[in-house]
Amino acid sequence: MIKILISIAVAASLLSACSGFNQFRLDVQQGNVIDATQVAQIQPGMTPQQVRFLMGTPQIDGAFKREDRWDYVYYRRPGIGPTEQRRVTVFFENGVVSYVDSDVPQPIALDEYPVELDDN
């Protein structure tokens, strides 16, 4: 009888360890932090040195032996919440920026924010 009670207690404790409690997970962050204001500052005609100063060292520069393309990738998986991914590709022609391809939303200018004034 005691063996049965011990077996039930052990089984119950093992099963309770498999319950649906959220475990603590560390935040995982990889790549350069990409800010919308940084991306907006990249302009055609900038030199690679200016882009590197603004954005940092690219994760992939000269991918597939192409010296005219730099890729910046940002990935963040918080312990709780949705995963965030951003990508910016800077293309160069003749040693200057020709265009930027990005999935980062453009920043909203301060004058575009709706302002409500109270008459009180």
CSV table of C-alpha atoms in Angstrom, one decimal, residues 20-105:
chain,number,residue,atom,x,y,z
A,20,GLY,CA,1.8,24.9,-18.6
A,21,PHE,CA,3.6,27.5,-16.5
A,22,ASN,CA,5.6,30.0,-18.6
A,23,GLN,CA,9.3,29.5,-18.3
A,24,PHE,CA,11.7,32.4,-18.2
A,25,ARG,CA,13.4,32.8,-21.5
A,26,LEU,CA,16.3,35.2,-22.2
A,27,ASP,CA,15.9,37.9,-24.9
A,28,VAL,CA,17.8,37.0,-28.0
A,29,GLN,CA,19.2,39.9,-30.0
A,30,GLN,CA,21.3,39.6,-33.1
A,31,GLY,CA,22.7,42.1,-35.6
A,32,ASN,CA,22.8,45.9,-35.6
A,33,VAL,CA,20.0,47.7,-33.9
A,34,ILE,CA,18.2,49.4,-36.8
A,35,ASP,CA,16.4,52.7,-36.1
A,36,ALA,CA,14.0,54.3,-38.6
A,37,THR,CA,15.8,57.7,-38.1
A,38,GLN,CA,19.1,56.1,-39.1
A,39,VAL,CA,17.7,54.6,-42.3
A,40,ALA,CA,16.0,57.9,-43.1
A,41,GLN,CA,19.4,59.7,-42.9
A,42,ILE,CA,21.0,57.5,-45.6
A,43,GLN,CA,20.9,59.5,-48.8
A,44,PRO,CA,22.0,58.8,-52.3
A,45,GLY,CA,25.5,60.1,-52.9
A,46,MET,CA,26.8,59.2,-49.4
A,47,THR,CA,30.2,57.4,-49.2
A,48,PRO,CA,30.6,53.9,-47.7
A,49,GLN,CA,32.5,55.5,-44.8
A,50,GLN,CA,29.5,57.8,-44.0
A,51,VAL,CA,27.1,54.9,-44.1
A,52,ARG,CA,29.4,52.8,-41.8
A,53,PHE,CA,29.6,55.7,-39.4
A,54,LEU,CA,25.8,56.1,-39.4
A,55,MET,CA,24.7,52.4,-39.4
A,56,GLY,CA,27.7,50.5,-38.1
A,57,THR,CA,29.5,47.6,-39.7
A,58,PRO,CA,27.2,45.6,-42.0
A,59,GLN,CA,26.6,41.9,-41.3
A,60,ILE,CA,27.0,41.1,-44.9
A,61,ASP,CA,29.2,43.3,-47.1
A,62,GLY,CA,30.1,42.3,-50.6
A,63,ALA,CA,27.8,39.3,-50.4
A,64,PHE,CA,28.5,36.8,-53.2
A,65,LYS,CA,31.6,38.8,-54.2
A,66,ARG,CA,29.5,41.9,-54.8
A,67,GLU,CA,31.2,45.0,-53.4
A,68,ASP,CA,28.2,47.2,-54.3
A,69,ARG,CA,25.8,45.9,-51.6
A,70,TRP,CA,25.7,46.0,-47.8
A,71,ASP,CA,23.1,44.2,-45.8
A,72,TYR,CA,22.1,45.1,-42.3
A,73,VAL,CA,19.9,42.6,-40.4
A,74,TYR,CA,18.4,42.9,-37.0
A,75,TYR,CA,16.6,40.1,-35.1
A,76,ARG,CA,15.1,40.2,-31.6
A,77,ARG,CA,13.2,37.5,-29.9
A,78,PRO,CA,12.1,38.7,-26.5
A,79,GLY,CA,11.4,36.2,-23.7
A,80,ILE,CA,7.8,37.1,-23.9
A,81,GLY,CA,6.2,38.7,-27.0
A,82,PRO,CA,6.5,38.8,-30.7
A,83,THR,CA,9.7,38.4,-32.7
A,84,GLU,CA,11.0,41.5,-34.4
A,85,GLN,CA,13.0,41.4,-37.6
A,86,ARG,CA,14.3,44.3,-39.7
A,87,ARG,CA,16.4,44.4,-42.8
A,88,VAL,CA,18.2,47.2,-44.7
A,89,THR,CA,20.1,46.8,-47.9
A,90,VAL,CA,22.3,49.7,-49.1
A,91,PHE,CA,23.4,49.6,-52.8
A,92,PHE,CA,26.4,51.5,-54.1
A,93,GLU,CA,27.3,52.6,-57.6
A,94,ASN,CA,30.7,54.2,-58.3
A,95,GLY,CA,31.6,54.3,-54.6
A,96,VAL,CA,28.5,56.2,-53.4
A,97,VAL,CA,25.0,55.2,-52.3
A,98,SER,CA,22.6,54.7,-55.2
A,99,TYR,CA,19.5,53.5,-53.3
A,100,VAL,CA,18.3,51.9,-50.1
A,101,ASP,CA,15.9,48.9,-49.8
A,102,SER,CA,14.4,48.5,-46.4
A,103,ASP,CA,11.5,47.0,-44.5
A,104,VAL,CA,11.8,49.5,-41.7
A,105,PRO,CA,8.9,51.9,-41.5
